[in-house]
Amino acid sequence: MTAFPISLFVYMDICMCIGFYIYVFRKKKLIGFQLGMNISNVMGGMTALLSGIVLIWQFPFHFTAITILSALTGALTGALFGLLFDYQTFITGLTNGLMIGIMSPMLGAVLEVPFLFLLFLHGLFFATLVTILISIQRS
Amino acid sequence: MVLLFIIICCVWNIIGVHLVYRLFKKKHMLFDDRFTMTMCMTAAMIHSFSVALHLELVVASLNKFLFLCPILIGIWIGWKFGSILKNPARLTGIYNGSIGGLMGTMLGAVIQNPSLCSIPVVSDGVIALNMYILSIFFTIVHFKIAVFIRYSFTI
């Protein structure tokens, strides 16, 4: 029963990240390095958190593989968003995504009601996306 | 056998940290404010994480009462990296070093005893294999990020 909303959530997250990447790629001339550093931090961290919690909820017997996978996911997303702007933005996004990706399977393994926490996390994700969109419009 | 390999990885990581530290000390006149901030965040966090993880894996299997040692080592690495550069960088260095040390200690404790996080335990051989795999992975990641940091001086 709960398999359907999880797959929907994962699909929605992947589509939103790709769409946001294309949006930032078009507007990258307008964005300064301060906002670029914040964008790469937020996107790398949120992607690592979501991927770690969803994967450890689905496959609780593979802790090591999921730690490596979510760390690489966070590092890759932070690095891709950071490479739009600068070399130092790249290094910051890489390290921050890696660190949150290491933490997230441990957080997902101790949850009592994971579905409620996943809803809260998606609310946080949309709120950060709206905040970033507003600050891109104002810059 | 596993412990010997982890000790080799730990020594390798400490040599890598020392090489980056020596490079920072040699070139600290070139740094501007933003570069100082970025390097303090990145270098202190990843180096203290890697050293604290390996120290936790080595030390905690010897004596249970040495659990505070990796956190203090992480804070010390952050303080050393911060105090080479300008004065406000020391705060960033200590903060990120303590985050890295705490994270490495937490991951090391969870690998050695997976029932802390209510992860199902299979056998002792699987725990040893997990220590082996994660030690190799984080040594490779640490080496790669150290290469990125050294490359950033040439840009």
Short mmCIF file of C-alpha atoms in Angstrom, two decimals:
data_model
loop_
_atom_site.label_atom_id
_atom_site.label_comp_id
_atom_site.label_asym_id
_atom_site.label_seq_id
_atom_site.Cartn_x
_atom_site.Cartn_y
_atom_site.Cartn_z
CA MET A 1 0.00 0.00 0.00
CA THR A 2 2.78 2.39 0.90
CA ALA A 3 4.84 1.41 -2.14
CA PHE A 4 2.85 3.67 -4.46
CA PRO A 5 3.42 7.02 -2.68
CA ILE A 6 7.14 6.26 -2.25
CA SER A 7 7.69 5.68 -5.96
CA LEU A 8 5.64 8.77 -6.70
CA PHE A 9 7.73 10.82 -4.28
CA VAL A 10 11.01 9.58 -5.74
CA TYR A 11 9.88 10.30 -9.31
CA MET A 12 8.68 13.76 -8.30
CA ASP A 13 11.97 14.57 -6.55
CA ILE A 14 14.09 13.49 -9.52
CA CYS A 15 11.95 15.52 -11.94
CA MET A 16 12.04 18.60 -9.71
CA CYS A 17 15.82 18.43 -9.30
CA ILE A 18 16.36 18.13 -13.06
CA GLY A 19 13.91 20.95 -13.78
CA PHE A 20 15.52 23.18 -11.18
CA TYR A 21 18.96 22.40 -12.65
CA ILE A 22 17.77 23.50 -16.10
CA TYR A 23 16.23 26.66 -14.61
CA VAL A 24 19.44 27.58 -12.78
CA PHE A 25 21.49 26.77 -15.90
CA ARG A 26 19.48 29.32 -17.89
CA LYS A 27 19.70 32.01 -15.20
CA LYS A 28 23.32 31.46 -14.17
CA LYS A 29 24.52 34.80 -15.47
CA LEU A 30 22.26 36.58 -12.98
CA ILE A 31 23.40 34.67 -9.89
CA GLY A 32 26.34 35.84 -7.82
CA PHE A 33 28.75 33.56 -6.00
CA GLN A 34 27.11 33.99 -2.58
CA LEU A 35 23.72 32.75 -3.78
CA GLY A 36 25.44 30.09 -5.88
CA MET A 37 27.18 28.69 -2.81
CA ASN A 38 23.86 28.57 -0.95
CA ILE A 39 22.12 26.87 -3.89
CA SER A 40 24.75 24.14 -4.17
CA ASN A 41 24.71 23.56 -0.39
CA VAL A 42 20.93 23.30 -0.19
CA MET A 43 20.42 21.10 -3.24
CA GLY A 44 23.24 18.69 -2.37
CA GLY A 45 22.10 18.39 1.22
CA MET A 46 18.41 17.90 0.48
CA THR A 47 19.07 15.31 -2.25
CA ALA A 48 21.39 13.35 0.04
CA LEU A 49 18.88 13.45 2.92
CA LEU A 50 15.93 12.31 0.79
CA SER A 51 17.85 9.53 -0.97
CA GLY A 52 19.35 8.17 2.26
CA ILE A 53 16.06 8.09 4.17
CA VAL A 54 14.00 6.58 1.33
CA LEU A 55 16.61 3.92 0.51
CA ILE A 56 17.20 2.81 4.11
CA TRP A 57 13.43 2.58 4.59
CA GLN A 58 13.06 0.32 1.57
CA PHE A 59 16.17 -1.87 2.06
CA PRO A 60 17.05 -2.00 5.78
CA PHE A 61 19.58 -4.87 5.40
CA HIS A 62 22.08 -3.03 3.18
CA PHE A 63 23.42 -0.27 5.42
CA THR A 64 26.91 -0.06 3.92
CA ALA A 65 25.82 0.05 0.29
CA ILE A 66 23.19 2.67 1.05
CA THR A 67 25.68 4.85 2.94
CA ILE A 68 28.05 4.78 -0.04
CA LEU A 69 25.23 5.37 -2.53
CA SER A 70 23.64 8.30 -0.73
CA ALA A 71 27.04 9.91 -0.07
CA LEU A 72 27.86 9.66 -3.77
CA THR A 73 24.40 11.01 -4.72
CA GLY A 74 24.77 14.04 -2.47
CA ALA A 75 28.33 14.72 -3.59
CA LEU A 76 27.39 14.41 -7.27
CA THR A 77 24.39 16.74 -6.98
CA GLY A 78 26.31 19.34 -4.97
CA ALA A 79 29.19 19.17 -7.44
CA LEU A 80 26.89 19.51 -10.48
CA PHE A 81 25.13 22.54 -9.00
CA GLY A 82 28.45 24.01 -7.92
CA LEU A 83 30.11 23.57 -11.32
CA LEU A 84 27.63 26.07 -12.79
CA PHE A 85 29.30 28.89 -10.89
CA ASP A 86 32.85 28.53 -9.64
CA TYR A 87 35.56 26.15 -8.49
CA GLN A 88 35.17 27.03 -4.80
CA THR A 89 31.40 26.58 -5.03
CA PHE A 90 32.11 23.14 -6.49
CA ILE A 91 34.30 22.11 -3.57
CA THR A 92 31.82 23.44 -0.98
CA GLY A 93 28.84 21.66 -2.52
CA LEU A 94 30.81 18.41 -2.89
CA THR A 95 31.89 18.30 0.75
CA ASN A 96 28.54 19.34 2.19
CA GLY A 97 26.57 16.83 0.14
CA LEU A 98 29.02 14.07 1.09
CA MET A 99 28.75 14.86 4.79
CA ILE A 100 24.93 14.93 4.88
CA GLY A 101 24.78 11.78 2.74
CA ILE A 102 26.88 9.95 5.34
CA MET A 103 24.54 11.09 8.11
CA SER A 104 21.17 10.40 6.47
CA PRO A 105 20.97 6.53 6.58
CA MET A 106 21.73 6.64 10.32
CA LEU A 107 18.88 9.14 10.73
CA GLY A 108 16.52 7.07 8.59
CA ALA A 109 17.25 3.86 10.51
CA VAL A 110 16.11 5.20 13.89
CA LEU A 111 12.78 6.67 12.73
CA GLU A 112 9.59 5.36 14.34
CA VAL A 113 7.05 6.71 11.80
CA PRO A 114 8.98 7.19 8.55
CA PHE A 115 6.04 8.21 6.38
CA LEU A 116 5.20 11.26 8.48
CA PHE A 117 8.84 12.31 8.52
CA LEU A 118 9.01 11.89 4.73
CA LEU A 119 6.00 14.20 4.33
CA PHE A 120 7.66 16.77 6.60
CA LEU A 121 10.90 16.49 4.61
CA HIS A 122 9.11 17.07 1.31
CA GLY A 123 7.43 20.11 2.80
CA LEU A 124 10.88 21.41 3.79
CA PHE A 125 12.21 20.67 0.30
CA PHE A 126 9.43 22.65 -1.40
CA ALA A 127 9.86 25.51 1.05
CA THR A 128 13.60 25.74 0.30
CA LEU A 129 12.91 25.57 -3.45
CA VAL A 130 10.38 28.42 -3.21
CA THR A 131 12.84 30.47 -1.13
CA ILE A 132 15.61 29.94 -3.68
CA LEU A 133 13.27 30.84 -6.56
CA ILE A 134 12.25 34.09 -4.82
CA SER A 135 15.86 35.03 -4.14
CA ILE A 136 16.82 34.28 -7.78
CA GLN A 137 14.00 36.56 -8.95
CA ARG A 138 15.19 39.36 -6.67
CA SER A 139 18.88 39.13 -7.56
CA MET B 1 44.06 -8.70 9.56
CA VAL B 2 41.25 -6.18 9.22
CA LEU B 3 42.69 -4.07 12.00
CA LEU B 4 46.11 -4.02 10.33
CA PHE B 5 44.56 -2.78 7.08
CA ILE B 6 42.60 -0.07 8.91
CA ILE B 7 45.79 1.08 10.67
CA ILE B 8 47.52 1.36 7.27
CA CYS B 9 44.58 3.45 5.96
CA CYS B 10 44.73 5.64 9.10
CA VAL B 11 48.45 6.33 8.63
CA TRP B 12 47.84 7.11 4.94
CA ASN B 13 45.13 9.62 5.88
CA ILE B 14 47.31 11.30 8.52
CA ILE B 15 50.12 11.67 5.95
CA GLY B 16 47.63 13.26 3.53
CA VAL B 17 46.44 15.72 6.18
CA HIS B 18 50.03 16.66 6.98
CA LEU B 19 50.86 17.29 3.31
CA VAL B 20 47.83 19.60 2.87
CA TYR B 21 48.69 21.40 6.13
CA ARG B 22 52.26 21.99 4.99
CA LEU B 23 51.00 23.34 1.64
CA PHE B 24 48.63 25.74 3.43
CA LYS B 25 51.43 26.94 5.69
CA LYS B 26 53.72 27.58 2.74
CA LYS B 27 51.16 29.53 0.68
CA HIS B 28 49.13 31.36 3.34
CA MET B 29 50.06 34.78 1.97
CA LEU B 30 48.07 34.19 -1.22
CA PHE B 31 44.67 33.72 0.43
CA ASP B 32 41.83 36.21 0.12
CA ASP B 33 38.74 36.19 2.38
CA ARG B 34 36.48 33.96 0.34
CA PHE B 35 39.18 31.42 -0.40
CA THR B 36 40.05 31.31 3.30
CA MET B 37 36.43 30.61 4.23
CA THR B 38 35.99 27.87 1.62
CA MET B 39 39.24 26.12 2.36
CA CYS B 40 38.62 26.27 6.10
CA MET B 41 35.20 24.65 5.68
CA THR B 42 36.27 21.96 3.24
CA ALA B 43 39.68 20.98 4.56
CA ALA B 44 38.77 20.99 8.25
CA MET B 45 35.55 19.03 7.71
CA ILE B 46 36.79 16.25 5.45
CA HIS B 47 40.16 15.78 7.15
CA SER B 48 38.79 15.60 10.65
CA PHE B 49 36.02 13.24 9.47
CA SER B 50 38.43 10.81 7.87
CA VAL B 51 40.96 10.78 10.72
CA ALA B 52 38.21 10.48 13.36
CA LEU B 53 36.53 7.56 11.57
CA HIS B 54 39.72 5.55 11.32
CA LEU B 55 40.79 6.42 14.88
CA GLU B 56 37.40 5.34 16.18
CA LEU B 57 37.67 2.02 14.34
CA VAL B 58 41.18 1.41 15.67
CA VAL B 59 40.94 2.82 19.19
CA ALA B 60 37.47 1.77 20.29
CA SER B 61 38.26 -1.89 19.71
CA LEU B 62 41.24 -1.59 22.08
CA ASN B 63 39.69 0.31 24.99
CA LYS B 64 36.11 1.42 25.50
CA PHE B 65 37.00 4.46 27.58
CA LEU B 66 38.90 6.22 24.79
CA PHE B 67 35.70 7.24 23.02
CA LEU B 68 36.36 10.98 23.43
CA CYS B 69 39.74 10.82 21.67
CA PRO B 70 38.51 11.09 18.00
CA ILE B 71 36.27 14.10 18.76
CA LEU B 72 39.15 15.95 20.42
CA ILE B 73 41.46 15.07 17.51
CA GLY B 74 38.83 16.48 15.10
CA ILE B 75 38.55 19.74 17.02
CA TRP B 76 42.36 19.97 17.16
CA ILE B 77 42.67 19.50 13.37
CA GLY B 78 40.06 22.21 12.79
CA TRP B 79 41.84 24.57 15.19
CA LYS B 80 45.21 23.99 13.50
CA PHE B 81 43.76 24.61 10.03
CA GLY B 82 41.92 27.70 11.21
CA SER B 83 44.84 29.30 12.99
CA ILE B 84 47.16 29.22 9.97
CA LEU B 85 44.87 31.59 8.10
CA LYS B 86 43.30 34.85 9.24
CA ASN B 87 41.85 35.34 12.66
CA PRO B 88 38.05 34.91 12.10
CA ALA B 89 38.79 31.70 10.22
CA ARG B 90 39.58 30.01 13.52
CA LEU B 91 35.87 29.93 14.43
CA THR B 92 34.95 28.32 11.10
CA GLY B 93 37.76 25.82 11.49
CA ILE B 94 36.78 24.77 15.00
CA TYR B 95 33.08 24.49 14.07
CA ASN B 96 33.61 22.39 10.96
CA GLY B 97 36.32 20.31 12.61
CA SER B 98 34.02 19.43 15.49
CA ILE B 99 31.22 18.52 13.05
CA GLY B 100 33.58 16.23 11.15
CA GLY B 101 34.89 14.63 14.33
CA LEU B 102 31.41 13.97 15.71
CA MET B 103 30.22 12.52 12.40
CA GLY B 104 33.23 10.20 12.11
CA THR B 105 32.78 8.98 15.68
CA MET B 106 29.08 8.34 15.08
CA LEU B 107 29.66 6.40 11.85
CA GLY B 108 32.45 4.34 13.44
CA ALA B 109 30.27 3.45 16.43
CA VAL B 110 27.35 2.45 14.18
CA ILE B 111 29.57 0.27 11.96
CA GLN B 112 30.96 -1.62 14.96
CA ASN B 113 27.59 -2.10 16.66
CA PRO B 114 24.70 -1.85 14.15
CA SER B 115 22.03 -2.49 16.76
CA LEU B 116 22.61 1.09 18.01
CA CYS B 117 20.59 2.30 15.03
CA SER B 118 18.19 -0.71 15.13
CA ILE B 119 19.80 -2.10 11.98
CA PRO B 120 19.53 -5.92 11.88
CA VAL B 121 22.84 -7.64 12.72
CA VAL B 122 23.81 -10.62 10.57
CA SER B 123 27.16 -11.92 11.87
CA ASP B 124 30.64 -10.83 12.94
CA GLY B 125 32.09 -11.53 9.50
CA VAL B 126 29.67 -9.09 7.88
CA ILE B 127 30.63 -6.37 10.39
CA ALA B 128 34.33 -6.89 9.59
CA LEU B 129 33.54 -6.75 5.86
CA ASN B 130 31.58 -3.50 6.38
CA MET B 131 34.53 -1.95 8.23
CA TYR B 132 36.82 -3.01 5.39
CA ILE B 133 34.58 -1.58 2.63
CA LEU B 134 33.84 1.74 4.34
CA SER B 135 37.50 2.23 5.26
CA ILE B 136 38.56 1.79 1.63
CA PHE B 137 35.76 4.05 0.38
CA PHE B 138 36.48 6.94 2.71
CA THR B 139 40.23 6.69 2.11
CA ILE B 140 39.57 7.05 -1.63
CA VAL B 141 37.17 9.97 -1.05
CA HIS B 142 39.67 11.71 1.24
CA PHE B 143 42.46 11.28 -1.30
CA LYS B 144 40.25 12.63 -4.10
CA ILE B 145 39.19 15.72 -2.15
CA ALA B 146 42.82 16.36 -1.12
CA VAL B 147 43.70 16.28 -4.83
CA PHE B 148 40.90 18.80 -5.52
CA ILE B 149 42.20 21.09 -2.75
CA ARG B 150 45.76 20.95 -4.10
CA TYR B 151 44.46 21.62 -7.61
CA SER B 152 42.62 24.75 -6.46
CA PHE B 153 45.97 26.53 -5.90
CA THR B 154 46.78 26.34 -9.58
CA ILE B 155 43.58 28.13 -10.71
#
